[in-house]
Tab-separated table of C-alpha atoms in Angstrom:
chain	number	residue	atom	x	y	z
A	9	MET	CA	53.501	10.589	231.015
A	10	LYS	CA	53.309	9.158	234.533
A	11	ALA	CA	52.303	11.622	237.296
A	12	VAL	CA	54.781	10.301	239.750
A	13	ILE	CA	56.751	12.431	242.150
A	14	ALA	CA	59.698	11.860	244.336
A	15	LEU	CA	59.921	13.810	247.633
A	16	VAL	CA	63.464	13.576	248.508
A	17	GLY	CA	64.952	15.257	251.859
A	18	LEU	CA	68.534	16.004	251.196
A	19	VAL	CA	69.725	17.385	254.357
A	20	ALA	CA	73.201	19.252	253.994
A	21	SER	CA	73.608	19.533	257.793
A	22	SER	CA	73.977	15.612	258.084
A	23	SER	CA	75.717	13.732	255.224
A	24	CYS	CA	75.038	16.394	252.676
A	25	LEU	CA	74.482	14.993	249.176
A	26	ALA	CA	76.738	11.857	249.923
A	27	PHE	CA	75.279	9.740	246.982
A	28	ALA	CA	78.393	7.724	246.914
A	29	PRO	CA	79.252	6.116	250.292
A	30	GLN	CA	82.836	5.252	249.337
A	31	SER	CA	83.315	8.954	248.932
A	32	PRO	CA	81.654	10.935	251.639
A	33	LEU	CA	81.438	14.794	251.191
A	34	SER	CA	83.658	16.980	253.894
A	35	GLN	CA	82.132	19.515	255.705
A	36	GLU	CA	83.898	22.035	253.591
A	37	ARG	CA	82.347	20.504	250.458
A	38	CYS	CA	78.850	20.586	252.043
A	39	LEU	CA	79.275	24.232	252.805
A	40	ALA	CA	80.440	24.862	249.226
A	41	LEU	CA	77.594	23.126	247.916
A	42	SER	CA	74.987	24.963	250.030
A	43	MET	CA	76.633	28.249	248.882
A	44	SER	CA	77.160	27.035	245.230
A	45	SER	CA	75.455	28.709	242.418
A	46	THR	CA	71.833	27.475	242.364
A	47	THR	CA	71.135	30.295	240.106
A	48	ALA	CA	73.295	28.565	237.577
A	49	PHE	CA	71.164	25.591	237.662
A	50	GLN	CA	69.357	25.063	234.429
A	51	PRO	CA	66.236	22.489	234.462
A	52	THR	CA	65.694	20.651	231.156
A	53	GLN	CA	62.488	21.178	229.415
A	54	SER	CA	61.310	17.822	230.505
A	55	SER	CA	61.867	18.762	234.105
A	56	LEU	CA	59.652	21.668	233.696
A	57	GLU	CA	57.093	19.672	231.971
A	58	LYS	CA	56.853	17.310	234.983
A	59	LEU	CA	56.635	20.183	237.449
A	60	ASP	CA	53.784	21.448	235.206
A	61	ASN	CA	52.058	18.231	235.566
A	62	LEU	CA	52.334	18.347	239.303
A	63	LYS	CA	51.008	21.790	239.460
A	64	LEU	CA	47.936	20.583	237.575
A	65	SER	CA	47.283	17.873	240.445
A	66	ILE	CA	48.021	19.956	243.605
A	67	LYS	CA	46.998	23.495	242.551
A	68	LYS	CA	43.361	24.314	243.246
A	69	PRO	CA	41.477	27.494	242.395
A	70	ARG	CA	40.492	27.854	245.992
A	71	GLY	CA	41.792	26.105	249.128
A	72	ALA	CA	44.398	23.548	249.276
A	73	SER	CA	44.722	19.952	247.796
A	74	ILE	CA	45.264	17.266	250.472
A	75	GLY	CA	47.998	14.499	250.113
A	76	VAL	CA	48.632	11.421	252.074
A	77	GLU	CA	51.967	9.855	253.463
A	78	PHE	CA	52.146	6.107	253.575
A	79	SER	CA	54.591	5.289	256.546
A	80	PRO	CA	54.248	1.402	256.949
A	81	LEU	CA	54.870	-0.032	260.542
A	82	ASN	CA	54.755	-3.550	259.188
A	83	ASP	CA	55.110	-5.114	255.858
A	84	LEU	CA	52.018	-5.154	253.694
A	85	SER	CA	51.255	-7.667	251.109
A	86	ASP	CA	51.229	-6.669	247.452
A	87	GLY	CA	47.444	-7.102	247.556
A	88	ASP	CA	46.868	-5.094	250.658
A	89	LEU	CA	48.946	-2.275	249.391
A	90	LYS	CA	47.187	-2.378	245.952
A	91	ILE	CA	43.762	-2.102	247.733
A	92	LEU	CA	45.205	0.863	250.018
A	93	SER	CA	46.390	2.692	246.925
A	94	MET	CA	43.012	2.180	245.190
A	95	GLN	CA	40.977	3.303	248.048
A	96	LEU	CA	43.153	6.415	248.566
A	97	ARG	CA	42.182	7.490	245.151
A	98	LYS	CA	38.487	6.365	244.929
A	99	SER	CA	37.326	6.607	248.714
A	100	ALA	CA	39.557	9.049	250.465
A	101	LYS	CA	39.948	11.418	247.432
A	102	ALA	CA	43.615	12.206	248.136
A	103	ALA	CA	45.490	14.359	245.825
A	104	VAL	CA	48.693	12.700	246.068
A	105	VAL	CA	50.433	9.776	247.697
A	106	CYS	CA	53.928	9.943	249.263
A	107	SER	CA	56.028	7.485	251.136
A	108	ALA	CA	59.526	7.203	252.300
A	109	ASP	CA	59.563	3.451	251.703
A	110	VAL	CA	61.522	2.823	248.698
A	111	ASP	CA	60.060	-0.729	248.014
A	112	SER	CA	56.507	0.436	248.219
A	113	ILE	CA	57.113	3.345	245.509
A	114	PRO	CA	56.981	1.117	242.569
A	115	LYS	CA	54.037	-0.784	243.675
A	116	LEU	CA	52.031	2.426	244.312
A	117	VAL	CA	53.140	3.885	240.869
A	118	LYS	CA	51.831	0.559	239.212
A	119	GLU	CA	48.584	0.522	240.918
A	120	GLN	CA	47.850	4.377	240.327
A	121	GLU	CA	48.943	4.080	236.590
A	122	SER	CA	46.476	1.188	236.111
A	123	SER	CA	43.704	3.933	236.537
A	124	ARG	CA	45.033	5.861	233.684
A	125	GLY	CA	41.895	6.871	231.528
A	126	ASP	CA	39.577	6.214	234.388
A	127	PHE	CA	37.813	8.871	236.813
A	128	PRO	CA	39.441	9.253	239.238
A	129	GLY	CA	42.684	8.996	237.394
A	130	PRO	CA	46.072	8.049	238.791
A	131	LEU	CA	47.440	10.120	241.704
A	132	PRO	CA	50.991	11.443	241.600
A	133	VAL	CA	53.132	9.443	243.799
A	134	ILE	CA	55.861	10.988	246.005
A	135	TYR	CA	59.023	9.521	247.373
A	136	SER	CA	59.490	11.306	250.700
A	137	GLY	CA	62.592	9.557	251.979
A	138	SER	CA	66.195	10.740	251.896
A	139	ILE	CA	68.750	9.716	249.290
A	140	LEU	CA	71.949	8.504	250.582
A	141	ASP	CA	73.705	6.635	247.851
A	142	ALA	CA	73.577	6.351	244.137
A	143	ASN	CA	71.638	3.116	244.170
A	144	VAL	CA	68.676	4.754	245.878
A	145	VAL	CA	68.842	7.485	243.307
A	146	LYS	CA	68.904	5.121	240.479
A	147	LYS	CA	65.812	3.076	241.952
A	148	VAL	CA	63.978	6.469	242.455
A	149	VAL	CA	64.606	7.845	239.069
A	150	GLU	CA	63.848	4.641	237.276
A	151	GLY	CA	60.478	4.827	238.695
A	152	ASP	CA	59.950	7.666	236.167
A	153	VAL	CA	59.544	9.923	239.049
A	154	THR	CA	58.242	13.747	238.231
A	155	ALA	CA	60.332	15.516	240.762
A	156	VAL	CA	62.525	15.505	243.859
A	157	ILE	CA	62.728	17.741	246.944
A	158	VAL	CA	66.171	19.299	247.429
A	159	ASP	CA	67.221	21.511	250.084
A	160	TYR	CA	67.786	25.041	248.560
A	161	GLY	CA	71.298	25.585	247.390
A	162	ALA	CA	72.568	22.017	248.071
A	163	ILE	CA	72.862	20.778	244.550
A	164	ASP	CA	75.724	20.688	241.971
A	165	GLU	CA	76.627	18.810	238.736
A	166	ALA	CA	77.135	15.447	240.350
A	167	VAL	CA	73.426	15.709	241.574
A	168	THR	CA	71.993	16.902	238.288
A	169	SER	CA	73.717	14.246	236.328
A	170	LEU	CA	71.990	11.483	238.463
A	171	LEU	CA	68.580	13.213	238.480
A	172	GLY	CA	68.392	13.726	234.499
A	173	ASP	CA	65.227	15.222	233.616
A	174	VAL	CA	63.584	14.806	236.960
A	175	GLY	CA	61.875	18.116	238.160
A	176	ILE	CA	63.142	19.737	241.351
A	177	ILE	CA	60.982	21.046	244.212
A	178	TRP	CA	63.036	23.390	246.503
A	179	LYS	CA	62.824	22.855	250.231
A	180	VAL	CA	63.250	26.292	251.713
A	181	SER	CA	64.079	26.992	255.398
A	182	SER	CA	63.962	30.666	255.421
A	183	LEU	CA	61.824	33.504	254.019
A	184	ASP	CA	65.137	34.913	252.380
A	185	GLU	CA	65.462	31.439	250.529
A	186	LEU	CA	61.809	31.516	249.580
A	187	ASN	CA	62.197	35.040	248.005
A	188	GLU	CA	65.405	33.815	246.196
A	189	VAL	CA	63.562	30.930	244.557
A	190	ILE	CA	60.534	33.212	243.662
A	191	ALA	CA	62.990	35.796	242.074
A	192	ALA	CA	65.057	33.421	239.989
A	193	ASP	CA	63.840	32.633	236.491
A	194	ASN	CA	65.374	29.193	236.365
A	195	MET	CA	64.249	27.523	239.532
A	196	GLY	CA	60.807	26.403	238.876
A	197	ASP	CA	57.978	27.566	241.073
A	198	VAL	CA	57.217	24.626	243.476
A	199	VAL	CA	58.556	24.668	246.874
A	200	LEU	CA	58.116	22.739	249.969
A	201	LEU	CA	57.982	25.063	253.198
A	202	SER	CA	60.081	23.746	256.037
A	203	LYS	CA	58.273	23.477	259.178
A	204	ASN	CA	60.169	26.220	260.891
A	205	LEU	CA	58.452	28.477	258.479
A	206	LEU	CA	54.975	27.327	259.350
A	207	PRO	CA	52.797	28.367	262.406
A	208	ASP	CA	52.465	25.936	265.411
A	209	SER	CA	48.961	27.139	266.112
A	210	VAL	CA	46.166	29.170	264.690
A	211	GLU	CA	47.017	32.062	266.851
A	212	ASP	CA	50.308	32.445	264.971
A	213	SER	CA	49.557	34.577	262.068
A	214	CYS	CA	52.926	34.356	260.255
A	215	GLU	CA	52.296	37.623	258.425
A	216	GLU	CA	55.418	37.859	256.558
A	217	LEU	CA	54.921	34.306	254.947
A	218	ALA	CA	51.274	35.335	254.281
A	219	ASP	CA	52.310	38.456	252.446
A	220	ILE	CA	54.973	36.790	250.366
A	221	LEU	CA	52.396	34.192	249.182
A	222	SER	CA	49.668	36.804	248.584
A	223	LYS	CA	51.922	38.599	246.262
A	224	ASN	CA	53.226	35.530	244.385
A	225	LYS	CA	50.079	33.524	243.290
A	226	SER	CA	52.000	31.451	240.681
A	227	ILE	CA	54.322	29.997	243.396
A	228	VAL	CA	53.122	26.357	244.374
A	229	THR	CA	53.812	25.664	248.073
A	230	ILE	CA	53.574	22.437	249.890
A	231	ALA	CA	53.443	22.068	253.726
A	232	LYS	CA	53.573	18.856	255.922
A	233	LEU	CA	50.880	18.355	258.527
A	234	GLN	CA	51.232	15.821	261.304
A	235	SER	CA	48.270	13.695	261.233
A	236	MET	CA	45.921	12.451	264.378
A	237	GLN	CA	46.965	15.348	266.644
A	238	ALA	CA	45.368	15.632	270.005
A	239	SER	CA	41.872	17.063	269.863
A	240	ASN	CA	41.969	16.843	265.843
A	241	ALA	CA	44.357	20.046	266.090
A	242	GLU	CA	45.636	19.199	262.594
A	243	ILE	CA	42.181	20.110	261.105
A	244	GLN	CA	42.041	23.747	262.154
A	245	LEU	CA	45.896	24.228	261.897
A	246	GLY	CA	45.553	22.747	258.227
A	247	LYS	CA	42.969	25.369	257.393
A	248	HIS	CA	44.960	27.927	258.924
A	249	PHE	CA	47.967	26.906	256.549
A	250	THR	CA	45.541	27.203	253.617
A	251	LYS	CA	44.449	30.623	254.654
A	252	LEU	CA	48.187	31.615	254.693
A	253	GLY	CA	48.158	30.702	250.983
A	254	VAL	CA	49.788	27.177	251.119
A	255	SER	CA	48.708	25.343	248.050
A	256	SER	CA	49.039	21.732	249.162
A	257	LEU	CA	48.937	19.791	252.481
A	258	ILE	CA	50.640	16.433	253.085
A	259	LEU	CA	49.176	14.506	255.939
A	260	GLU	CA	52.385	12.937	257.587
A	261	GLU	CA	51.870	9.239	258.858
A	262	ALA	CA	48.098	9.179	257.896
A	263	CYS	CA	48.507	5.627	256.549
A	264	VAL	CA	50.694	3.078	258.273
A	265	GLY	CA	49.035	-0.261	257.148
A	266	ASP	CA	46.177	-0.700	259.714
A	267	GLU	CA	42.556	-0.584	259.873
A	268	GLU	CA	42.316	3.089	260.224
A	269	ASP	CA	44.124	4.190	257.272
A	270	ILE	CA	41.222	4.986	254.940
A	271	LYS	CA	38.784	6.114	257.762
A	272	TYR	CA	41.328	8.562	258.997
A	273	THR	CA	42.245	9.914	255.617
A	274	ALA	CA	38.827	10.101	254.457
A	275	TYR	CA	37.812	12.047	257.648
A	276	ALA	CA	40.922	14.396	257.603
A	277	ILE	CA	40.378	15.496	253.962
A	278	GLU	CA	36.468	15.924	254.196
A	279	ALA	CA	37.165	17.879	257.393
A	280	LEU	CA	40.019	19.923	255.955
A	281	ASN	CA	37.847	20.778	252.955
A	282	LYS	CA	34.736	21.772	254.830
A	283	LYS	CA	34.109	25.440	255.729
A	284	SER	CA	32.392	24.615	259.007
A	285	SER	CA	33.726	23.247	262.133
A	286	SER	CA	35.572	19.793	262.051
A	287	SER	CA	32.987	18.487	264.821
A	288	PHE	CA	30.990	16.074	262.573
A	289	SER	CA	30.531	12.398	262.530
A	290	MET	CA	31.775	10.737	259.460
A	291	THR	CA	29.456	9.278	256.842
A	292	GLY	CA	28.799	5.631	257.695
A	293	LEU	CA	30.793	5.853	260.942
A	294	THR	CA	28.167	7.639	263.093
A	295	GLY	CA	27.185	6.141	266.423
A	296	SER	CA	27.719	6.465	270.136
A	297	THR	CA	30.981	7.636	270.965
A	298	ASN	CA	32.092	6.256	274.349
A	299	GLY	CA	34.710	3.555	273.580
A	300	HIS	CA	34.229	3.973	269.783
A	301	PHE	CA	37.052	4.995	267.459
A	302	GLY	CA	36.764	6.880	264.249
A	303	VAL	CA	33.467	8.619	265.092
A	304	SER	CA	32.653	12.066	266.754
A	305	SER	CA	32.517	12.225	270.324
A	306	HIS	CA	29.800	14.389	272.144
A	307	SER	CA	32.461	16.993	272.415
A	308	GLY	CA	33.013	16.720	268.593
A	309	GLU	CA	36.512	15.197	268.815
A	310	VAL	CA	37.283	12.047	266.594
A	311	LYS	CA	39.563	9.671	268.407
A	312	TRP	CA	41.622	6.988	266.924
A	313	ARG	CA	42.639	3.651	268.492
A	314	ARG	CA	46.144	3.872	266.888
A	315	LYS	CA	47.061	6.801	269.001
A	316	THR	CA	45.785	5.080	272.171
A	317	GLU	CA	47.914	2.037	271.410
A	318	GLU	CA	51.210	3.931	271.015
């Protein structure tokens, strides 16, 4: 079974679940969906099995697994994308790969599956874009995806009929929603935490969230973490997420199709997994820092050319 994940942002506040463009949902219908009986939702056995496979990939005994988002700024050749996918598995040691680029998903899946039986084996592939119509749904599902992320409460029979046996990861935007998913016995136990639930800095203790996660060890939580922040702030912030009990981090826009993709990803994953300070020089990338990118400066900061060229 392919360990492939579709990460789907279905935002009820915009077009809601407008899978069929010719039949847009009214605001009243969106409200009805958001308040519909998600507790009546019954995942299939295949759906639950796919979620179990996902949990095996991202749930660690200690700490958080680190995934990578591929957000291409320019078109990559199939060959370059294949190399990037392989390097994310072998060199960067990522836990998962996700992308909002629909055309890249099957290529990433194919390359990852080519490593089945090897070590390291294939990474789960996550689709992180939104689904606006049935054609996109069909393309994602035909990729043998493991799960989709759906805003909590925003699902009905029309959606489940399109998703079939695909697992569902619930995106929760409040602690009440998180508690409801935990309390339900038919929702699955993998959630994406909305950014409004997460701390903006290491000074924010988020005690209520930490308390919920500490009392519910079986829940698997995913959080997005913006890559290449000023002063490498994502490293300490990501460690803070982990201390709160978050199971898996996704480095947003870590890979865009440039020469720094693997350098940055390897740096971030190694730094996030280190117990010590993030102030260190990367293996094979050490050297004088003035004017150099991808190496530690005398102050310990690692600077990236990509950010200086924005």
